[in-house]
Short mmCIF file of C-alpha atoms in Angstrom, two decimals:
data_model
loop_
_atom_site.label_atom_id
_atom_site.label_comp_id
_atom_site.label_asym_id
_atom_site.label_seq_id
_atom_site.Cartn_x
_atom_site.Cartn_y
_atom_site.Cartn_z
CA ASN A 6 28.68 -5.06 -7.22
CA VAL A 7 29.80 -4.51 -3.60
CA GLU A 8 29.76 -6.99 -0.73
CA ILE A 9 29.76 -5.81 2.90
CA HIS A 10 30.90 -7.59 6.02
CA VAL A 11 31.98 -6.82 9.50
CA LYS A 12 35.18 -8.86 8.97
CA ALA A 13 36.84 -9.73 5.73
CA SER A 14 37.02 -13.36 6.84
CA ASP A 15 33.27 -13.47 6.86
CA TRP A 16 33.55 -13.95 3.05
CA TYR A 17 34.82 -17.46 3.75
CA VAL A 18 32.51 -18.01 6.81
CA HIS A 19 29.51 -17.41 4.38
CA HIS A 20 31.13 -19.61 1.65
CA HIS A 21 31.08 -16.87 -1.01
CA GLU A 22 34.13 -18.39 -2.67
CA LYS A 23 31.97 -21.41 -3.67
CA ASP A 24 29.13 -19.28 -5.03
CA VAL A 25 29.27 -18.01 -8.63
CA ASN A 26 27.03 -15.10 -7.78
CA TYR A 27 29.91 -13.48 -6.07
CA ASP A 28 32.33 -13.78 -8.95
CA ASN A 29 31.56 -10.28 -10.10
CA VAL A 30 32.17 -8.44 -6.86
CA ILE A 31 34.46 -5.47 -7.48
CA LEU A 32 34.74 -4.17 -3.93
CA HIS A 33 34.63 -5.69 -0.44
CA VAL A 34 33.63 -3.20 2.25
CA VAL A 35 34.53 -4.36 5.76
CA TRP A 36 34.84 -3.03 9.25
CA GLU A 37 38.07 -4.99 9.89
CA ASN A 38 40.29 -6.32 7.13
CA ASP A 39 41.50 -9.28 9.09
CA MET A 40 42.69 -11.33 6.02
CA HIS A 41 43.01 -11.13 2.26
CA VAL A 42 40.17 -12.33 0.08
CA TYR A 43 40.71 -13.70 -3.44
CA GLN A 44 38.62 -14.26 -6.48
CA LYS A 45 38.70 -17.70 -8.17
CA ASN A 46 41.59 -16.58 -10.39
CA ASN A 47 43.59 -15.77 -7.18
CA ILE A 48 43.41 -12.02 -7.77
CA PRO A 49 42.71 -10.25 -4.48
CA ILE A 50 39.45 -8.45 -4.33
CA PRO A 51 39.88 -4.67 -3.58
CA THR A 52 38.90 -4.10 0.02
CA LEU A 53 37.81 -0.97 1.85
CA GLU A 54 38.37 -1.08 5.67
CA LEU A 55 36.19 1.31 7.60
CA LYS A 56 37.50 1.09 11.21
CA ASN A 57 40.05 3.83 10.81
CA ILE A 58 37.70 6.06 8.77
CA VAL A 59 34.36 5.75 10.54
CA SER A 60 33.66 6.25 14.23
CA LYS A 61 33.29 2.94 16.08
CA GLU A 62 30.34 4.54 17.88
CA LEU A 63 28.31 4.17 14.73
CA LEU A 64 29.00 0.41 14.67
CA LEU A 65 28.21 0.13 18.40
CA ASN A 66 24.96 2.21 17.93
CA TYR A 67 23.94 -0.13 15.03
CA LYS A 68 24.36 -3.18 17.27
CA ARG A 69 22.37 -1.46 20.11
CA LEU A 70 19.60 -0.72 17.70
CA PHE A 71 19.25 -4.13 16.05
CA SER A 72 20.67 -6.72 18.37
CA LYS A 73 17.60 -7.17 20.53
CA LYS A 74 14.21 -8.33 19.10
CA ASP A 75 12.16 -7.75 22.17
CA LYS A 76 11.90 -3.93 21.80
CA TRP A 77 8.75 -2.14 20.69
CA ILE A 78 10.75 -0.04 18.24
CA ASN A 79 14.50 -0.16 17.75
CA CYS A 80 15.10 3.35 18.98
CA GLU A 81 13.00 3.16 22.17
CA ASN A 82 15.99 3.64 24.46
CA GLN A 83 17.34 6.58 22.46
CA ILE A 84 14.23 8.59 21.97
CA THR A 85 14.47 10.18 25.43
CA SER A 86 17.81 11.81 24.33
CA ILE A 87 15.78 13.98 21.90
CA SER A 88 14.49 17.17 23.42
CA GLN A 89 10.74 17.59 23.97
CA PHE A 90 10.81 20.71 21.88
CA ILE A 91 12.25 18.91 18.85
CA ARG A 92 9.89 15.98 19.14
CA ASN A 93 6.83 18.24 19.41
CA ASN A 94 7.86 20.27 16.38
CA TRP A 95 8.51 17.12 14.44
CA LEU A 96 5.06 15.67 15.24
CA GLU A 97 3.38 18.90 14.49
CA LYS A 98 5.14 18.99 11.06
CA LEU A 99 3.96 15.41 10.40
CA TYR A 100 0.45 16.45 11.30
CA PHE A 101 0.40 19.29 8.81
CA GLU A 102 2.07 17.27 6.07
CA ARG A 103 -0.62 14.52 6.55
CA ILE A 104 -3.46 17.09 6.35
CA GLU A 105 -1.84 18.60 3.14
CA GLN A 106 -1.60 15.23 1.52
CA LYS A 107 -5.23 14.44 2.22
CA SER A 108 -6.48 17.86 1.09
CA ASN A 109 -4.28 17.76 -2.13
CA PHE A 110 -5.78 14.35 -2.93
CA ILE A 111 -9.34 15.75 -2.57
CA LEU A 112 -8.48 18.82 -4.61
CA GLU A 113 -7.22 16.54 -7.37
CA LEU A 114 -10.49 14.72 -7.37
CA LEU A 115 -12.39 17.99 -7.41
CA HIS A 116 -10.43 19.15 -10.46
CA THR A 117 -11.12 15.88 -12.39
CA SER A 118 -14.78 16.12 -11.54
CA ALA A 119 -15.26 19.73 -12.72
CA ASN A 120 -15.71 21.07 -9.28
CA ASP A 121 -18.61 18.68 -8.37
CA TRP A 122 -18.24 18.30 -4.63
CA GLU A 123 -20.91 15.64 -4.39
CA SER A 124 -19.10 13.57 -6.92
CA VAL A 125 -15.88 13.91 -4.84
CA LEU A 126 -17.73 12.90 -1.71
CA PHE A 127 -19.02 9.73 -3.59
CA GLN A 128 -15.45 8.87 -4.57
CA MET A 129 -14.18 9.36 -1.03
CA ILE A 130 -17.03 7.39 0.59
CA THR A 131 -16.73 4.62 -1.90
CA MET A 132 -12.90 4.44 -1.28
CA ASN A 133 -13.40 4.20 2.44
CA PHE A 134 -16.17 1.55 2.08
CA GLY A 135 -13.33 -0.64 0.69
CA MET A 136 -11.64 -0.48 4.10
CA LYS A 137 -7.85 -0.92 4.24
CA VAL A 138 -7.55 -3.96 2.04
CA ASN A 139 -9.78 -2.94 -0.86
CA LYS A 140 -9.36 0.85 -0.54
CA GLU A 141 -7.66 1.33 -3.95
CA SER A 142 -10.04 -1.12 -5.67
CA PHE A 143 -13.08 0.73 -4.49
CA LEU A 144 -11.58 4.03 -5.61
CA SER A 145 -11.02 2.57 -9.05
CA LEU A 146 -14.69 1.51 -8.98
CA ALA A 147 -15.83 5.02 -8.11
CA ASN A 148 -13.68 6.42 -10.93
CA ALA A 149 -15.36 3.99 -13.32
CA ILE A 150 -18.85 5.35 -12.50
CA ASP A 151 -20.03 8.75 -13.63
CA PHE A 152 -21.69 10.24 -10.52
CA LYS A 153 -24.47 11.67 -12.73
CA ILE A 154 -25.66 8.09 -13.27
CA VAL A 155 -25.83 7.49 -9.50
CA ARG A 156 -27.97 10.71 -9.14
CA LYS A 157 -30.38 9.51 -11.66
CA GLN A 158 -30.73 5.96 -10.28
CA ARG A 159 -30.80 6.53 -6.57
CA ASN A 160 -34.56 6.10 -6.25
CA ASP A 161 -34.24 2.39 -7.18
CA ARG A 162 -31.95 0.39 -4.86
CA LYS A 163 -31.79 -2.69 -7.07
CA THR A 164 -30.67 -0.49 -9.98
CA LEU A 165 -27.94 1.00 -7.89
CA GLU A 166 -26.88 -2.45 -6.79
CA SER A 167 -26.70 -3.67 -10.36
CA LEU A 168 -24.66 -0.47 -11.30
CA PHE A 169 -22.12 -1.07 -8.50
CA PHE A 170 -21.85 -4.82 -8.84
CA GLY A 171 -21.73 -4.64 -12.69
CA GLN A 172 -19.08 -2.01 -12.70
CA ALA A 173 -17.06 -3.95 -10.16
CA GLY A 174 -17.06 -6.88 -12.55
CA PHE A 175 -19.14 -9.21 -10.38
CA LEU A 176 -22.01 -9.89 -12.90
CA TYR A 177 -20.23 -11.72 -15.68
CA LYS A 178 -21.11 -15.28 -14.68
CA ASP A 179 -24.13 -17.37 -15.53
CA LEU A 180 -25.72 -18.26 -12.19
CA GLN A 181 -29.12 -19.89 -11.60
CA ASP A 182 -30.20 -17.35 -9.10
CA SER A 183 -33.19 -14.98 -9.66
CA TYR A 184 -31.76 -12.09 -7.75
CA TYR A 185 -28.36 -12.34 -9.53
CA SER A 186 -30.14 -12.68 -12.99
CA ASP A 187 -32.22 -9.59 -12.18
CA LEU A 188 -29.09 -7.58 -11.39
CA LYS A 189 -27.23 -8.84 -14.43
CA ARG A 190 -30.18 -8.05 -16.74
CA GLU A 191 -30.52 -4.54 -15.27
CA TYR A 192 -26.81 -3.92 -15.66
CA GLN A 193 -26.81 -5.03 -19.20
CA PHE A 194 -29.37 -2.37 -19.87
CA LEU A 195 -27.35 0.32 -18.05
CA GLN A 196 -24.23 -0.82 -19.80
CA VAL A 197 -25.80 -0.11 -23.22
CA LYS A 198 -27.49 3.10 -22.12
CA PHE A 199 -24.57 4.73 -20.49
CA THR A 200 -21.73 3.04 -22.48
CA LEU A 201 -20.28 1.40 -19.24
CA GLU A 202 -17.08 -0.62 -19.03
CA PRO A 203 -16.62 -2.73 -15.91
CA ILE A 204 -13.19 -2.81 -14.12
CA PHE A 205 -11.31 -6.06 -13.57
CA ASN A 206 -12.95 -7.81 -10.55
CA GLY A 207 -9.79 -9.73 -9.75
CA GLN A 208 -8.41 -6.64 -7.97
CA PHE A 209 -11.03 -7.12 -5.08
CA HIS A 210 -9.71 -9.14 -2.20
CA PHE A 211 -11.79 -11.45 -0.04
CA PHE A 212 -8.85 -13.39 1.55
CA ARG A 213 -8.42 -12.90 5.29
CA LEU A 214 -11.38 -10.64 5.61
CA ARG A 215 -14.35 -11.12 8.00
CA PRO A 216 -17.56 -11.78 5.94
CA ASN A 217 -18.98 -8.43 6.99
CA ASN A 218 -16.03 -6.79 5.16
CA PHE A 219 -16.32 -8.67 1.98
CA PRO A 220 -16.41 -6.26 -1.00
CA SER A 221 -19.72 -7.71 -2.13
CA ILE A 222 -21.34 -6.87 1.25
CA ARG A 223 -19.78 -3.36 1.27
CA LEU A 224 -21.09 -2.67 -2.23
CA ALA A 225 -24.62 -3.60 -1.13
CA GLN A 226 -24.28 -1.35 1.84
CA LEU A 227 -23.05 1.51 -0.43
CA ALA A 228 -26.00 1.06 -2.67
CA GLY A 229 -28.31 1.15 0.46
CA LEU A 230 -26.78 4.30 1.68
CA TYR A 231 -27.20 6.27 -1.53
CA HIS A 232 -30.72 4.98 -1.94
CA ALA A 233 -31.67 6.01 1.59
CA GLN A 234 -29.98 9.44 1.64
CA GLU A 235 -31.11 12.03 -1.04
CA ASN A 236 -28.15 14.23 -0.52
CA LEU A 237 -25.02 13.49 1.53
#
């Protein structure tokens, strides 16, 4: 357990001598060792002073980076010191790495779906229907639905809705609503027919979302898309 301060005396400024959580500190790393620091048993804590080991420019640079809060990013004043050539090469490298990450993810989906590109497209579209907040939850939903079932049921929108809502775990309650009851009854049939297991619906987030982006609305839109389009 190591404690770090600019000055050794900060140990007492922060009242660590009164805090039992600091009794097990084995090393005190400081920029300036301006006084001795002791444990409760009056044994001095081993101290490493950095000012004669590390360039002071590093400390000043740290203060320049983090002292002001009104900057867009901490290094905005230093970025001009980097050559345009290095910046352009770095951005280009980031671009290709991002493309590689995306393509590798798609290739993994393709492998698990036995080279079914339309199934991969379904997973990607479903994931992105979840937007930023529910992206992972919608991908879990897509993985919980064999796309062969979607293919067979795309002519009936209500069946698609019951499949999506049911697999998302939204059809487990007993509500006095005819539309909801129809979806639930249809899903129970699909569940037995295709041996379906719904995912945990608690992973879908509604908080701080505009109503148009609620996962329930997005699922209905997804069902409408696959009902309207024979082949995407």
